[in-house]
C-alpha cells in the first residue's frame, strides 16, 4: 500500500499461513507502535487470517505536556467529562476506513474483517465500526472507551453494523482507563447494538495491559467470527 495517508510507516503485518480469506486490523495504544501487537497475534494466529497492525502518526499530545508521540488523535484528559479532539477522531476514523477499503481491494470482503484495538486504538476501532457503512465481522475493544459518546445514537444512524459482535475486555485494576469506563461503554454499546452480541470480559488484577487469558479469549472470538470458508 503506497502513500499511506496516515503519514506513518507501513503497518506491521502477520501474513496468513495459507490463502488469506479474512483479516484483523488492530490499532495500538498511545505512544506505542503496531510491532508489539503483531508479535502478540503471531502467538494466537489462525491460518487463513491476515493480521494488520498499523502505526499511528506522531503528533503532540496535550495529555503528555504536548510531547510528540505516536497517537491516533489528540487526548486532552482521561476523565469522562474531558474535552475530546472531535476533528482528530473523525480524521483518524476516515484513515481506518481507507485501510479497510484497501483490504477489500486486496480481495478480503469487509464482512470478513475484524477491527480492534487497545486503549486509544480500541476507542478508535469502536468509533469507526459504529460510524462506517462498511459491514464488519466484529470488533475487539481492549481497555478502552467510546469516544464522542454523546454524538450517539445519531452518529451511528446509518451504520452497517447494527448486528455486529463486540468483544470488550478490561482489567479491573486499570489505573489509566478506569474499569468503570469500560463497563459504562459496554452499557452504551448495548443501547446501540443488539445487546446479545456484546461480550464484556473483566480480568482480575489486570492493570492497563493485556494478559495471556485475554489473548486466548481474543483468539476464540476471532475463530468464531472469522471461520474458514470452503474454498481455502
PDB file of C-alpha atoms in Angstrom:
ATOM      1  CA  UNK A   1       0.000   0.000   0.000  1.00  0.00           C
ATOM      2  CA  UNK A   2       1.829   3.085  -1.208  1.00  0.00           C
ATOM      3  CA  UNK A   3       1.254   6.593   0.040  1.00  0.00           C
ATOM      4  CA  UNK A   4      -0.283   5.534   3.339  1.00  0.00           C
ATOM      5  CA  UNK A   5      -2.272   8.650   4.184  1.00  0.00           C
ATOM      6  CA  UNK A   6      -1.577   8.345   7.894  1.00  0.00           C
ATOM      7  CA  UNK A   7       1.921   9.743   7.276  1.00  0.00           C
ATOM      8  CA  UNK A   8       3.307   6.830   9.252  1.00  0.00           C
ATOM      9  CA  UNK A   9       5.372   3.771   8.280  1.00  0.00           C
ATOM     10  CA  UNK A  10       3.625   0.855   6.599  1.00  0.00           C
ATOM     11  CA  UNK A  11       1.716  -1.417   9.007  1.00  0.00           C
ATOM     12  CA  UNK A  12       3.302  -4.400  10.747  1.00  0.00           C
ATOM     13  CA  UNK A  13       1.701  -7.439   9.087  1.00  0.00           C
ATOM     14  CA  UNK A  14       1.412 -11.083  10.110  1.00  0.00           C
ATOM     15  CA  UNK A  15       0.576 -12.813   6.816  1.00  0.00           C
ATOM     16  CA  UNK A  16      -1.868 -15.698   6.743  1.00  0.00           C
ATOM     17  CA  UNK A  17      -0.195 -19.118   6.825  1.00  0.00           C
ATOM     18  CA  UNK A  18      -2.248 -20.039   3.755  1.00  0.00           C
ATOM     19  CA  UNK A  19      -4.543 -18.048   1.436  1.00  0.00           C
ATOM     20  CA  UNK A  20      -5.918 -15.095   3.428  1.00  0.00           C
ATOM     21  CA  UNK A  21      -9.719 -15.129   3.388  1.00  0.00           C
ATOM     22  CA  UNK A  22     -10.130 -12.884   6.439  1.00  0.00           C
ATOM     23  CA  UNK A  23      -8.252 -10.111   8.237  1.00  0.00           C
ATOM     24  CA  UNK A  24      -7.866  -8.463  11.628  1.00  0.00           C
ATOM     25  CA  UNK A  25      -6.928  -4.770  11.664  1.00  0.00           C
ATOM     26  CA  UNK A  26      -5.689  -3.897  15.152  1.00  0.00           C
ATOM     27  CA  UNK A  27      -4.818  -0.405  16.416  1.00  0.00           C
ATOM     28  CA  UNK A  28      -2.205   0.071  19.158  1.00  0.00           C
ATOM     29  CA  UNK A  29      -2.415   2.411  22.154  1.00  0.00           C
ATOM     30  CA  UNK A  30      -0.964   5.887  22.723  1.00  0.00           C
ATOM     31  CA  UNK A  31       2.822   6.113  22.365  1.00  0.00           C
ATOM     32  CA  UNK A  32       3.149   2.576  21.004  1.00  0.00           C
ATOM     33  CA  UNK A  33       3.601   1.043  17.526  1.00  0.00           C
ATOM     34  CA  UNK A  34       1.973  -1.886  15.764  1.00  0.00           C
ATOM     35  CA  UNK A  35       5.014  -4.149  16.171  1.00  0.00           C
ATOM     36  CA  UNK A  36       4.275  -5.469  19.674  1.00  0.00           C
ATOM     37  CA  UNK A  37       0.706  -6.342  18.739  1.00  0.00           C
ATOM     38  CA  UNK A  38       1.816  -8.055  15.522  1.00  0.00           C
ATOM     39  CA  UNK A  39       4.071 -10.191  17.717  1.00  0.00           C
ATOM     40  CA  UNK A  40       1.170 -10.941  20.082  1.00  0.00           C
ATOM     41  CA  UNK A  41      -1.014 -12.046  17.161  1.00  0.00           C
ATOM     42  CA  UNK A  42       1.792 -14.310  15.916  1.00  0.00           C
ATOM     43  CA  UNK A  43       1.195 -16.282  19.113  1.00  0.00           C
ATOM     44  CA  UNK A  44      -2.547 -16.777  18.513  1.00  0.00           C
ATOM     45  CA  UNK A  45      -2.714 -16.740  14.717  1.00  0.00           C
ATOM     46  CA  UNK A  46      -5.373 -18.571  12.728  1.00  0.00           C
ATOM     47  CA  UNK A  47      -4.054 -19.954   9.382  1.00  0.00           C
ATOM     48  CA  UNK A  48      -6.484 -18.192   6.986  1.00  0.00           C
ATOM     49  CA  UNK A  49      -6.362 -14.811   8.773  1.00  0.00           C
ATOM     50  CA  UNK A  50      -4.028 -11.912   7.968  1.00  0.00           C
ATOM     51  CA  UNK A  51      -3.249  -9.539  10.872  1.00  0.00           C
ATOM     52  CA  UNK A  52      -2.577  -5.874  10.088  1.00  0.00           C
ATOM     53  CA  UNK A  53      -1.211  -3.640  12.849  1.00  0.00           C
ATOM     54  CA  UNK A  54      -0.832  -0.067  11.553  1.00  0.00           C
ATOM     55  CA  UNK A  55       1.324   2.561  13.246  1.00  0.00           C
ATOM     56  CA  UNK A  56      -0.219   5.856  14.358  1.00  0.00           C
ATOM     57  CA  UNK A  57       1.308   9.101  13.071  1.00  0.00           C
ATOM     58  CA  UNK A  58       3.458  11.089  15.500  1.00  0.00           C
ATOM     59  CA  UNK A  59       1.830  14.208  16.950  1.00  0.00           C
ATOM     60  CA  UNK A  60       1.995  16.419  20.061  1.00  0.00           C
ATOM     61  CA  UNK A  61      -0.323  15.032  22.773  1.00  0.00           C
ATOM     62  CA  UNK A  62      -1.940  17.537  25.164  1.00  0.00           C
ATOM     63  CA  UNK A  63      -2.298  14.936  27.940  1.00  0.00           C
ATOM     64  CA  UNK A  64       1.502  14.447  27.936  1.00  0.00           C
ATOM     65  CA  UNK A  65       2.562  18.106  28.014  1.00  0.00           C
ATOM     66  CA  UNK A  66       2.405  18.354  24.193  1.00  0.00           C
ATOM     67  CA  UNK A  67       5.219  15.835  23.802  1.00  0.00           C
ATOM     68  CA  UNK A  68       5.254  14.258  20.349  1.00  0.00           C
ATOM     69  CA  UNK A  69       4.482  10.538  20.210  1.00  0.00           C
ATOM     70  CA  UNK A  70       2.535   8.054  18.096  1.00  0.00           C
ATOM     71  CA  UNK A  71      -1.129   8.935  18.586  1.00  0.00           C
ATOM     72  CA  UNK A  72      -4.293   8.352  16.537  1.00  0.00           C
ATOM     73  CA  UNK A  73      -5.748  11.688  17.750  1.00  0.00           C
ATOM     74  CA  UNK A  74      -5.068  14.219  20.495  1.00  0.00           C
ATOM     75  CA  UNK A  75      -6.128  13.423  24.080  1.00  0.00           C
ATOM     76  CA  UNK A  76      -6.856  16.308  26.453  1.00  0.00           C
ATOM     77  CA  UNK A  77      -7.679  14.266  29.546  1.00  0.00           C
ATOM     78  CA  UNK A  78      -8.823  10.844  30.747  1.00  0.00           C
ATOM     79  CA  UNK A  79     -11.835  11.874  32.832  1.00  0.00           C
ATOM     80  CA  UNK A  80     -15.340  11.191  31.456  1.00  0.00           C
ATOM     81  CA  UNK A  81     -16.054  14.920  31.092  1.00  0.00           C
ATOM     82  CA  UNK A  82     -12.752  15.839  29.405  1.00  0.00           C
ATOM     83  CA  UNK A  83     -12.924  17.688  26.084  1.00  0.00           C
ATOM     84  CA  UNK A  84     -12.304  15.485  23.048  1.00  0.00           C
ATOM     85  CA  UNK A  85     -10.452  16.043  19.778  1.00  0.00           C
ATOM     86  CA  UNK A  86     -13.517  15.637  17.567  1.00  0.00           C
ATOM     87  CA  UNK A  87     -11.750  16.684  14.348  1.00  0.00           C
ATOM     88  CA  UNK A  88      -8.803  14.378  15.032  1.00  0.00           C
ATOM     89  CA  UNK A  89     -11.019  11.402  15.949  1.00  0.00           C
ATOM     90  CA  UNK A  90     -13.075  11.790  12.763  1.00  0.00           C
ATOM     91  CA  UNK A  91      -9.950  12.212  10.607  1.00  0.00           C
ATOM     92  CA  UNK A  92      -8.335   9.112  12.142  1.00  0.00           C
ATOM     93  CA  UNK A  93     -11.550   7.156  11.611  1.00  0.00           C
ATOM     94  CA  UNK A  94     -11.582   8.074   7.896  1.00  0.00           C
ATOM     95  CA  UNK A  95      -7.992   6.804   7.650  1.00  0.00           C
ATOM     96  CA  UNK A  96      -9.020   3.460   9.185  1.00  0.00           C
ATOM     97  CA  UNK A  97     -11.973   3.211   6.776  1.00  0.00           C
ATOM     98  CA  UNK A  98      -9.468   3.747   3.920  1.00  0.00           C
ATOM     99  CA  UNK A  99      -7.340   0.910   5.320  1.00  0.00           C
ATOM    100  CA  UNK A 100     -10.418  -1.369   5.340  1.00  0.00           C
ATOM    101  CA  UNK A 101     -11.152  -0.343   1.725  1.00  0.00           C
ATOM    102  CA  UNK A 102      -7.578  -1.272   0.828  1.00  0.00           C
ATOM    103  CA  UNK A 103      -8.089  -4.819   2.165  1.00  0.00           C
ATOM    104  CA  UNK A 104     -11.385  -5.076   0.260  1.00  0.00           C
ATOM    105  CA  UNK A 105      -9.439  -4.154  -2.923  1.00  0.00           C
ATOM    106  CA  UNK A 106      -6.937  -6.882  -1.954  1.00  0.00           C
ATOM    107  CA  UNK A 107      -9.797  -9.388  -2.091  1.00  0.00           C
ATOM    108  CA  UNK A 108     -10.983  -9.665   1.532  1.00  0.00           C
ATOM    109  CA  UNK A 109     -14.629  -8.528   1.848  1.00  0.00           C
ATOM    110  CA  UNK A 110     -15.305  -6.149   4.743  1.00  0.00           C
ATOM    111  CA  UNK A 111     -17.654  -8.655   6.426  1.00  0.00           C
ATOM    112  CA  UNK A 112     -14.558 -10.908   6.798  1.00  0.00           C
ATOM    113  CA  UNK A 113     -12.631  -8.171   8.628  1.00  0.00           C
ATOM    114  CA  UNK A 114     -12.483  -7.690  12.412  1.00  0.00           C
ATOM    115  CA  UNK A 115     -11.446  -4.244  13.612  1.00  0.00           C
ATOM    116  CA  UNK A 116      -9.846  -3.959  17.016  1.00  0.00           C
ATOM    117  CA  UNK A 117      -7.510  -2.035  19.237  1.00  0.00           C
ATOM    118  CA  UNK A 118      -6.053  -1.364  22.663  1.00  0.00           C
ATOM    119  CA  UNK A 119      -6.792   1.772  24.725  1.00  0.00           C
ATOM    120  CA  UNK A 120      -6.772   4.762  22.328  1.00  0.00           C
ATOM    121  CA  UNK A 121      -6.694   2.295  19.420  1.00  0.00           C
ATOM    122  CA  UNK A 122      -9.659   0.385  20.858  1.00  0.00           C
ATOM    123  CA  UNK A 123     -11.565   3.651  21.229  1.00  0.00           C
ATOM    124  CA  UNK A 124     -10.902   4.468  17.569  1.00  0.00           C
ATOM    125  CA  UNK A 125     -11.925   0.966  16.457  1.00  0.00           C
ATOM    126  CA  UNK A 126     -15.280   1.263  18.282  1.00  0.00           C
ATOM    127  CA  UNK A 127     -15.968   4.730  16.865  1.00  0.00           C
ATOM    128  CA  UNK A 128     -15.054   3.629  13.337  1.00  0.00           C
ATOM    129  CA  UNK A 129     -17.121   0.432  13.423  1.00  0.00           C
ATOM    130  CA  UNK A 130     -20.173   2.325  14.729  1.00  0.00           C
ATOM    131  CA  UNK A 131     -19.982   5.055  12.066  1.00  0.00           C
ATOM    132  CA  UNK A 132     -18.869   3.194   8.932  1.00  0.00           C
ATOM    133  CA  UNK A 133     -21.070   1.878   6.138  1.00  0.00           C
ATOM    134  CA  UNK A 134     -18.597  -0.991   5.666  1.00  0.00           C
ATOM    135  CA  UNK A 135     -20.127  -4.152   7.154  1.00  0.00           C
ATOM    136  CA  UNK A 136     -17.567  -5.686   9.534  1.00  0.00           C
ATOM    137  CA  UNK A 137     -17.252  -9.128  11.147  1.00  0.00           C
ATOM    138  CA  UNK A 138     -16.845  -7.634  14.616  1.00  0.00           C
ATOM    139  CA  UNK A 139     -14.757  -5.539  16.990  1.00  0.00           C
ATOM    140  CA  UNK A 140     -12.194  -6.427  19.675  1.00  0.00           C
ATOM    141  CA  UNK A 141     -12.040  -3.466  22.086  1.00  0.00           C
ATOM    142  CA  UNK A 142      -9.405  -3.748  24.835  1.00  0.00           C
ATOM    143  CA  UNK A 143      -9.044  -1.449  27.885  1.00  0.00           C
ATOM    144  CA  UNK A 144     -10.867   1.382  26.149  1.00  0.00           C
ATOM    145  CA  UNK A 145     -13.862   3.706  25.896  1.00  0.00           C
ATOM    146  CA  UNK A 146     -16.256   5.033  23.263  1.00  0.00           C
ATOM    147  CA  UNK A 147     -15.099   8.447  22.015  1.00  0.00           C
ATOM    148  CA  UNK A 148     -17.613  11.251  21.303  1.00  0.00           C
ATOM    149  CA  UNK A 149     -20.194   9.137  23.116  1.00  0.00           C
ATOM    150  CA  UNK A 150     -22.729  11.981  23.239  1.00  0.00           C
ATOM    151  CA  UNK A 151     -22.862  12.006  19.424  1.00  0.00           C
ATOM    152  CA  UNK A 152     -24.592   8.586  19.566  1.00  0.00           C
ATOM    153  CA  UNK A 153     -27.080   7.198  18.627  1.00  0.00           C
ATOM    154  CA  UNK A 154     -27.259   9.875  15.860  1.00  0.00           C
ATOM    155  CA  UNK A 155     -23.657   9.190  14.744  1.00  0.00           C
ATOM    156  CA  UNK A 156     -24.407   5.513  14.170  1.00  0.00           C
ATOM    157  CA  UNK A 157     -27.785   6.034  12.443  1.00  0.00           C
ATOM    158  CA  UNK A 158     -26.524   4.868   9.033  1.00  0.00           C
ATOM    159  CA  UNK A 159     -24.005   2.308  10.285  1.00  0.00           C
ATOM    160  CA  UNK A 160     -23.942  -1.089   8.571  1.00  0.00           C
ATOM    161  CA  UNK A 161     -23.011  -2.756  11.860  1.00  0.00           C
ATOM    162  CA  UNK A 162     -26.184  -2.766  13.980  1.00  0.00           C
ATOM    163  CA  UNK A 163     -25.879  -6.534  14.489  1.00  0.00           C
ATOM    164  CA  UNK A 164     -22.100  -6.886  14.771  1.00  0.00           C
ATOM    165  CA  UNK A 165     -20.438  -8.811  17.591  1.00  0.00           C
ATOM    166  CA  UNK A 166     -18.176  -6.975  20.030  1.00  0.00           C
ATOM    167  CA  UNK A 167     -15.655  -8.478  22.451  1.00  0.00           C
ATOM    168  CA  UNK A 168     -14.754  -5.883  25.054  1.00  0.00           C
ATOM    169  CA  UNK A 169     -12.017  -6.692  27.588  1.00  0.00           C
ATOM    170  CA  UNK A 170     -10.861  -4.646  30.582  1.00  0.00           C
ATOM    171  CA  UNK A 171      -8.621  -5.192  33.598  1.00  0.00           C
ATOM    172  CA  UNK A 172     -10.328  -4.426  36.907  1.00  0.00           C
ATOM    173  CA  UNK A 173      -7.119  -2.822  38.222  1.00  0.00           C
ATOM    174  CA  UNK A 174      -6.632  -0.399  35.283  1.00  0.00           C
ATOM    175  CA  UNK A 175      -5.237   2.888  36.699  1.00  0.00           C
ATOM    176  CA  UNK A 176      -5.287   4.758  33.350  1.00  0.00           C
ATOM    177  CA  UNK A 177      -8.644   3.946  31.746  1.00  0.00           C
ATOM    178  CA  UNK A 178     -10.711   3.061  34.823  1.00  0.00           C
ATOM    179  CA  UNK A 179     -12.664  -0.192  34.747  1.00  0.00           C
ATOM    180  CA  UNK A 180     -15.946   1.696  35.119  1.00  0.00           C
ATOM    181  CA  UNK A 181     -15.276   3.494  31.791  1.00  0.00           C
ATOM    182  CA  UNK A 182     -15.141   0.054  30.214  1.00  0.00           C
ATOM    183  CA  UNK A 183     -18.332  -1.182  31.858  1.00  0.00           C
ATOM    184  CA  UNK A 184     -20.164   2.089  31.048  1.00  0.00           C
ATOM    185  CA  UNK A 185     -19.004   1.742  27.433  1.00  0.00           C
ATOM    186  CA  UNK A 186     -20.405  -1.807  27.317  1.00  0.00           C
ATOM    187  CA  UNK A 187     -23.777  -0.485  28.571  1.00  0.00           C
ATOM    188  CA  UNK A 188     -23.726   2.265  25.933  1.00  0.00           C
ATOM    189  CA  UNK A 189     -22.939  -0.295  23.217  1.00  0.00           C
ATOM    190  CA  UNK A 190     -25.892  -2.410  24.347  1.00  0.00           C
ATOM    191  CA  UNK A 191     -28.152   0.573  23.689  1.00  0.00           C
ATOM    192  CA  UNK A 192     -26.737   0.988  20.158  1.00  0.00           C
ATOM    193  CA  UNK A 193     -26.343  -2.652  19.070  1.00  0.00           C
ATOM    194  CA  UNK A 194     -28.029  -5.984  19.761  1.00  0.00           C
ATOM    195  CA  UNK A 195     -27.198  -6.485  23.486  1.00  0.00           C
ATOM    196  CA  UNK A 196     -26.902 -10.258  22.933  1.00  0.00           C
ATOM    197  CA  UNK A 197     -23.866  -9.595  20.693  1.00  0.00           C
ATOM    198  CA  UNK A 198     -21.877  -7.583  23.257  1.00  0.00           C
ATOM    199  CA  UNK A 199     -19.473  -9.589  25.423  1.00  0.00           C
ATOM    200  CA  UNK A 200     -17.731  -7.701  28.240  1.00  0.00           C
ATOM    201  CA  UNK A 201     -14.941  -9.633  29.963  1.00  0.00           C
ATOM    202  CA  UNK A 202     -13.077  -8.443  33.029  1.00  0.00           C
ATOM    203  CA  UNK A 203      -9.687  -9.681  34.212  1.00  0.00           C
ATOM    204  CA  UNK A 204      -8.931  -9.674  37.920  1.00  0.00           C
ATOM    205  CA  UNK A 205      -5.871  -7.686  38.970  1.00  0.00           C
ATOM    206  CA  UNK A 206      -5.007  -6.726  35.366  1.00  0.00           C
ATOM    207  CA  UNK A 207      -3.674  -3.145  35.036  1.00  0.00           C
ATOM    208  CA  UNK A 208      -3.632  -1.173  31.735  1.00  0.00           C
ATOM    209  CA  UNK A 209      -2.269  -4.027  29.649  1.00  0.00           C
ATOM    210  CA  UNK A 210      -3.172  -7.391  28.114  1.00  0.00           C
ATOM    211  CA  UNK A 211      -2.714 -10.864  29.608  1.00  0.00           C
ATOM    212  CA  UNK A 212      -2.485 -14.462  28.269  1.00  0.00           C
ATOM    213  CA  UNK A 213      -6.039 -15.345  29.373  1.00  0.00           C
ATOM    214  CA  UNK A 214      -7.312 -12.322  27.429  1.00  0.00           C
ATOM    215  CA  UNK A 215      -5.332 -13.314  24.308  1.00  0.00           C
ATOM    216  CA  UNK A 216      -6.998 -16.761  24.410  1.00  0.00           C
ATOM    217  CA  UNK A 217     -10.416 -15.062  24.608  1.00  0.00           C
ATOM    218  CA  UNK A 218      -9.451 -12.890  21.604  1.00  0.00           C
ATOM    219  CA  UNK A 219      -8.303 -15.956  19.641  1.00  0.00           C
ATOM    220  CA  UNK A 220     -11.638 -17.713  20.313  1.00  0.00           C
ATOM    221  CA  UNK A 221     -13.607 -14.635  19.279  1.00  0.00           C
ATOM    222  CA  UNK A 222     -11.639 -14.303  16.022  1.00  0.00           C
ATOM    223  CA  UNK A 223     -12.093 -18.010  15.222  1.00  0.00           C
ATOM    224  CA  UNK A 224     -15.834 -17.767  15.883  1.00  0.00           C
ATOM    225  CA  UNK A 225     -16.427 -14.594  13.852  1.00  0.00           C
ATOM    226  CA  UNK A 226     -13.992 -15.478  11.033  1.00  0.00           C
ATOM    227  CA  UNK A 227     -14.420 -19.225  10.422  1.00  0.00           C
ATOM    228  CA  UNK A 228     -12.568 -20.820   7.497  1.00  0.00           C
ATOM    229  CA  UNK A 229     -14.531 -20.787   4.262  1.00  0.00           C
ATOM    230  CA  UNK A 230     -14.895 -23.796   1.973  1.00  0.00           C
ATOM    231  CA  UNK A 231     -12.681 -22.678  -0.929  1.00  0.00           C
ATOM    232  CA  UNK A 232      -9.487 -22.446   1.166  1.00  0.00           C
TER     233      UNK A 232
END
